[in-house]
CSV table of C-alpha atoms in Angstrom, one decimal:
chain,number,residue,atom,x,y,z
A,1049,ILE,CA,41.9,26.9,42.9
A,1050,LEU,CA,39.8,23.8,43.7
A,1051,MET,CA,37.2,24.5,41.0
A,1052,TYR,CA,40.0,24.0,38.4
A,1053,MET,CA,41.1,20.6,39.8
A,1054,ALA,CA,39.8,17.5,38.1
A,1055,ASP,CA,39.9,15.7,41.5
A,1056,GLN,CA,39.5,18.0,44.4
A,1057,ALA,CA,40.2,15.3,47.0
A,1058,VAL,CA,43.5,14.4,45.4
A,1059,ALA,CA,44.5,18.1,45.4
A,1060,LEU,CA,43.5,18.5,49.0
A,1061,ARG,CA,45.4,15.4,50.1
A,1062,ALA,CA,48.6,16.5,48.3
A,1063,ILE,CA,48.4,20.0,49.8
A,1064,ALA,CA,47.6,18.8,53.3
A,1065,ARG,CA,50.8,16.7,53.3
A,1066,HIS,CA,52.8,20.0,53.4
A,1067,LEU,CA,51.0,21.4,56.4
A,1068,ARG,CA,52.5,21.5,59.9
A,1069,PRO,CA,50.4,20.5,62.9
A,1070,GLY,CA,48.1,23.4,63.7
A,1071,GLY,CA,48.3,24.6,60.2
A,1072,ILE,CA,45.2,25.7,58.3
A,1073,LEU,CA,44.1,24.4,54.9
A,1074,ALA,CA,41.9,27.1,53.5
A,1075,PHE,CA,40.3,27.9,50.1
A,1076,GLU,CA,37.9,30.5,48.7
A,1077,GLU,CA,35.9,29.4,45.8
A,1078,PRO,CA,33.1,31.1,43.8
A,1079,ASP,CA,29.6,29.7,43.7
A,1080,PHE,CA,28.0,30.9,40.5
A,1081,THR,CA,24.6,29.3,41.3
A,1082,LEU,CA,24.3,31.4,44.5
A,1083,THR,CA,25.6,34.5,42.7
A,1084,LYS,CA,22.9,34.1,40.0
A,1085,SER,CA,20.2,33.6,42.6
A,1086,ILE,CA,21.2,36.8,44.4
A,1087,MET,CA,21.3,38.8,41.1
A,1088,ALA,CA,17.9,37.5,40.1
A,1089,ASN,CA,16.5,38.9,43.3
A,1090,ALA,CA,18.5,42.1,43.3
A,1091,ALA,CA,17.2,45.4,42.3
A,1092,ALA,CA,16.7,45.9,38.6
A,1093,LEU,CA,20.2,46.7,37.5
A,1094,PRO,CA,20.4,45.6,33.9
A,1095,LEU,CA,24.2,45.9,33.5
A,1096,SER,CA,24.8,44.1,36.8
A,1097,ARG,CA,22.5,41.3,35.7
A,1098,GLN,CA,24.3,41.2,32.4
A,1099,TRP,CA,27.6,40.8,34.2
A,1100,ILE,CA,26.5,37.7,36.1
A,1101,PHE,CA,24.8,36.3,33.0
A,1102,TRP,CA,28.1,36.6,31.0
A,1103,VAL,CA,30.2,35.1,33.8
A,1104,PHE,CA,27.7,32.3,34.4
A,1105,GLU,CA,27.5,31.4,30.7
A,1106,VAL,CA,31.3,31.3,30.4
A,1107,PHE,CA,31.6,28.8,33.3
A,1108,CYS,CA,28.7,26.8,31.9
A,1109,HIS,CA,30.5,26.5,28.6
A,1110,THR,CA,33.9,25.6,30.2
A,1111,GLY,CA,32.4,22.8,32.3
A,1112,PHE,CA,33.8,24.1,35.5
A,1113,PRO,CA,31.6,23.5,38.6
A,1114,LEU,CA,29.0,26.2,39.1
A,1115,GLN,CA,28.2,25.3,42.7
A,1116,ILE,CA,31.4,24.0,44.2
A,1117,SER,CA,30.2,24.8,47.7
A,1118,LEU,CA,28.1,21.6,47.9
A,1119,SER,CA,31.0,19.4,46.8
A,1120,LEU,CA,33.7,20.7,49.1
A,1121,PRO,CA,32.7,18.9,52.3
A,1122,GLU,CA,32.7,15.6,50.4
A,1123,ALA,CA,36.1,16.4,48.8
A,1124,PHE,CA,37.5,17.0,52.3
A,1125,ARG,CA,36.0,13.6,53.5
A,1126,GLN,CA,37.5,11.8,50.5
A,1127,ALA,CA,40.9,13.3,51.3
A,1128,ASP,CA,40.6,11.9,54.8
A,1129,LEU,CA,40.5,15.4,56.2
A,1130,PRO,CA,38.3,16.7,59.0
A,1131,LEU,CA,35.0,18.3,57.8
A,1132,PRO,CA,35.7,21.9,57.0
A,1133,GLN,CA,34.2,25.0,58.4
A,1134,MET,CA,32.5,27.0,55.8
A,1135,TYR,CA,31.5,30.7,55.3
A,1136,VAL,CA,29.6,32.5,52.6
A,1137,ASP,CA,30.7,35.9,51.6
A,1138,THR,CA,30.0,38.3,48.7
A,1139,LEU,CA,31.2,41.6,47.5
A,1140,ALA,CA,28.6,44.3,47.6
A,1141,GLY,CA,28.9,48.0,46.9
A,1142,LEU,CA,27.1,51.3,46.2
A,1143,GLY,CA,27.9,54.9,45.6
A,1144,ALA,CA,30.2,56.6,43.2
A,1145,ASP,CA,33.4,55.9,45.1
A,1146,TRP,CA,33.2,52.1,45.5
A,1147,ALA,CA,36.3,50.4,44.1
A,1148,GLY,CA,34.4,47.2,43.2
A,1149,TYR,CA,33.2,48.6,39.9
A,1150,GLU,CA,36.7,48.2,38.5
A,1151,TYR,CA,37.1,44.8,40.1
A,1152,LEU,CA,34.0,43.5,38.4
A,1153,ALA,CA,35.1,45.1,35.1
A,1154,GLU,CA,38.5,43.6,35.3
A,1155,SER,CA,37.1,40.2,36.2
A,1156,LEU,CA,34.9,40.4,33.1
A,1157,ARG,CA,37.9,41.6,31.0
A,1158,SER,CA,39.7,38.4,31.9
A,1159,LEU,CA,36.8,36.4,30.5
A,1160,LEU,CA,36.3,38.5,27.4
A,1161,PRO,CA,38.2,36.1,25.1
A,1162,LEU,CA,35.9,33.2,26.2
A,1163,LEU,CA,32.8,35.3,25.9
A,1164,VAL,CA,33.7,35.9,22.3
A,1165,GLN,CA,35.0,32.4,21.6
A,1166,PHE,CA,31.8,30.8,22.9
A,1167,GLY,CA,29.6,33.3,21.1
A,1168,ILE,CA,28.1,34.6,24.3
A,1169,ALA,CA,28.8,38.2,23.5
A,1170,THR,CA,30.8,40.4,21.2
A,1171,GLU,CA,33.5,42.8,22.3
A,1172,GLU,CA,31.2,45.6,21.2
A,1173,GLU,CA,28.4,44.3,23.3
A,1174,VAL,CA,30.6,44.1,26.4
A,1175,ALA,CA,32.4,47.5,25.7
A,1176,ILE,CA,34.8,46.5,28.4
A,1177,ASP,CA,36.7,49.8,28.4
A,1178,THR,CA,33.6,51.6,29.7
A,1179,PHE,CA,32.1,48.8,31.7
A,1180,ALA,CA,33.1,50.0,35.2
A,1181,GLU,CA,31.9,53.5,34.6
A,1182,ARG,CA,28.6,52.4,33.1
A,1183,LEU,CA,28.0,50.1,36.0
A,1184,ARG,CA,28.9,52.9,38.5
A,1185,THR,CA,26.4,55.2,36.7
A,1186,GLU,CA,23.7,52.6,36.8
A,1187,VAL,CA,24.1,51.9,40.5
A,1188,VAL,CA,24.4,55.6,41.5
A,1189,ASN,CA,21.4,56.7,39.3
A,1190,GLN,CA,19.2,54.0,40.7
A,1191,SER,CA,20.4,54.4,44.3
A,1192,SER,CA,21.0,50.7,44.4
A,1193,VAL,CA,23.6,48.0,45.4
A,1194,VAL,CA,25.6,45.9,43.1
A,1195,PHE,CA,26.8,42.4,44.1
A,1196,GLY,CA,29.9,40.5,43.0
A,1197,PRO,CA,30.3,36.7,43.0
A,1198,VAL,CA,29.3,34.7,46.0
A,1199,MET,CA,32.5,33.2,47.5
A,1200,ILE,CA,32.6,30.1,49.7
A,1201,GLU,CA,35.4,30.0,52.2
A,1202,THR,CA,36.3,26.5,53.4
A,1203,TRP,CA,39.0,25.6,56.0
A,1204,ALA,CA,40.2,23.0,58.3
A,1205,HIS,CA,42.9,22.9,61.0
A,1206,LYS,CA,45.6,20.2,60.8
A,1207,THR,CA,45.6,18.2,64.0
A,1208,SER,CA,46.4,14.6,63.6
A,1209,TRP,CA,45.8,14.1,59.9
């Protein structure tokens, strides 16, 4: 949510007004710079690396922040909120039965119009209808692990603010 806000502090302040004392203001935002770093160091899974390249490029073209994690504490400060707690999390999976292949494919499907619009990839290159199965095959055949986007969880408790 916050990555789509022009002014994160204004958004945080507006949302915080609706919290009761003891309430929690919490967000989960992707960090594409960290995701790209993990993928660069991951086992050689071409389709997995292609997935993050495509996603990274779409967000580069749209102008959305790629590394929101570093800006969130400052946004909380500017909103006159307590410094947030933060946690880094990422989706990781392996084996034939992992449900994340479909999640990654559907995430990519949602970006497909932008991939084509920005000239990053064609529908034929992406082959979205077979993406999940091709990714599953790649991971299983290489006895490897695939990673999803790195997510940054950020939260603060409402006390006196």
